[in-house]
Amino acid sequence: MSAGFKAVSGSALAAVALLATAACTSSGVSYNKDVQPILTKNCSECHAPGKAGFVASGLDTTNYPALMKGGKFGPLVKPGDALSSSLNMLVEGRAHASIRMPHGKDKLPDADIETLKVWVNEGAKNN
């Protein structure tokens, strides 16, 4: 094996190791700093006690305990599993179009969707 090939192989291996470490490291998404502002801006207008979305679904997005309680149709968040969490399905557009959230409005920005996804995958902590 040539010295140049060994150097390139070593560099590639180091890059893969670095990426693997980064993928396993928590990004530290905070419910209070990152998630609640998204919910307040996009969800709580309808999903708060007395509002139409709350009446229809029983879901209150105004605080952590209420969000984690879920609504008439069960829990909205499955900590550690954004793939099967209803919250993520609804905002990502993986649910039927008639129940995509926010209902009747533009889709959330991709960055907000990613923040919610990471938060749920990190365990949906009240931090």
Coordinates of C-alpha atoms in Angstrom, one line a residue:
M1 CA 0.0 0.0 0.0
S2 CA 1.3 3.4 -0.9
A3 CA 2.0 6.1 1.8
G4 CA -0.5 8.4 0.1
F5 CA -3.3 5.8 0.1
K6 CA -2.6 5.1 3.8
A7 CA -2.8 8.8 4.7
V8 CA -6.1 9.2 2.8
S9 CA -7.5 6.0 4.3
G10 CA -6.5 7.2 7.8
S11 CA -8.1 10.6 7.2
A12 CA -11.3 9.1 5.9
L13 CA -11.5 6.7 8.9
A14 CA -10.9 9.6 11.3
A15 CA -13.7 11.6 9.6
V16 CA -16.1 8.7 9.8
A17 CA -15.3 8.3 13.5
L18 CA -15.9 12.0 14.1
L19 CA -19.2 11.9 12.3
A20 CA -20.3 8.8 14.3
T21 CA -19.4 10.5 17.5
A22 CA -21.3 13.6 16.5
A23 CA -24.4 11.5 15.6
C24 CA -24.4 9.9 19.0
T25 CA -24.0 13.2 20.9
S26 CA -27.1 14.9 22.2
S27 CA -27.7 18.3 20.6
G28 CA -29.3 19.6 23.8
V29 CA -32.6 20.8 22.4
S30 CA -34.4 22.5 25.3
Y31 CA -38.2 22.3 25.8
N32 CA -38.2 25.8 27.4
K33 CA -35.9 27.6 25.0
D34 CA -36.5 25.7 21.7
V35 CA -39.8 23.7 21.7
Q36 CA -42.3 25.8 23.6
P37 CA -41.7 28.9 21.4
I38 CA -42.5 26.8 18.4
L39 CA -45.7 25.5 20.0
T40 CA -46.7 29.0 21.2
K41 CA -46.2 30.5 17.8
N42 CA -47.8 27.7 15.8
C43 CA -50.1 25.6 17.9
S44 CA -51.4 27.3 21.1
E45 CA -53.6 29.7 19.1
C46 CA -55.9 26.7 18.6
H47 CA -54.7 24.1 21.1
A48 CA -55.4 25.9 24.4
P49 CA -58.3 25.5 26.7
G50 CA -61.5 27.0 25.2
K51 CA -60.0 27.2 21.7
A52 CA -61.4 25.2 18.7
G53 CA -58.4 22.8 18.4
F54 CA -58.6 22.0 22.1
V55 CA -62.4 21.4 21.9
A56 CA -61.9 19.1 19.0
S57 CA -58.9 17.2 20.2
G58 CA -58.5 17.8 23.9
L59 CA -54.9 18.8 23.3
D60 CA -53.4 21.7 25.2
T61 CA -50.0 22.8 23.9
T62 CA -49.5 25.7 26.3
N63 CA -47.3 23.9 28.8
Y64 CA -45.2 20.7 29.1
P65 CA -47.5 18.6 31.4
A66 CA -50.5 19.3 29.2
L67 CA -48.6 18.5 26.0
M68 CA -47.3 15.2 27.5
K69 CA -50.8 14.3 28.7
G70 CA -52.0 14.3 25.1
G71 CA -55.6 14.6 24.1
K72 CA -58.8 12.7 23.4
F73 CA -56.9 10.4 21.0
G74 CA -54.1 9.6 23.4
P75 CA -50.5 10.8 23.9
L76 CA -49.1 13.1 21.3
V77 CA -45.5 12.6 22.1
K78 CA -43.7 9.3 22.4
P79 CA -40.3 10.2 24.1
G80 CA -37.4 8.8 22.2
D81 CA -39.4 7.9 19.1
A82 CA -40.1 10.8 16.7
L83 CA -41.0 8.3 14.0
S84 CA -44.1 7.1 15.8
S85 CA -44.9 10.3 17.7
S86 CA -48.2 11.8 16.6
L87 CA -46.7 15.3 17.1
N88 CA -44.0 14.6 14.5
M89 CA -46.4 12.8 12.1
L90 CA -48.8 15.8 12.1
V91 CA -46.2 18.5 11.6
E92 CA -44.1 16.6 9.1
G93 CA -47.1 15.9 6.9
R94 CA -46.9 12.1 7.5
A95 CA -50.6 12.0 8.6
H96 CA -53.6 12.5 6.3
A97 CA -53.7 16.0 4.8
S98 CA -57.0 16.8 6.6
I99 CA -55.2 16.6 10.0
R100 CA -51.8 18.1 9.0
M101 CA -50.8 20.7 11.6
P102 CA -50.9 23.6 11.9
H103 CA -54.4 23.1 10.4
G104 CA -55.2 25.4 7.5
K105 CA -51.9 27.2 7.7
D106 CA -48.5 26.9 6.1
K107 CA -46.3 24.0 7.0
L108 CA -43.8 24.7 9.8
P109 CA -40.3 25.7 8.7
D110 CA -38.0 22.7 8.2
A111 CA -35.8 24.0 11.1
D112 CA -38.7 23.9 13.5
I113 CA -39.8 20.4 12.3
E114 CA -36.2 19.2 12.9
T115 CA -36.1 20.8 16.4
L116 CA -39.2 19.0 17.4
K117 CA -37.9 15.7 15.9
V118 CA -34.6 16.0 17.8
W119 CA -36.3 17.0 21.0
V120 CA -38.6 13.9 20.9
N121 CA -35.7 11.6 19.9
E122 CA -33.7 13.0 22.9
G123 CA -36.5 11.9 25.2
A124 CA -38.9 14.9 25.1
K125 CA -37.5 16.2 28.4
N126 CA -38.9 19.2 30.3
N127 CA -35.7 21.2 30.2

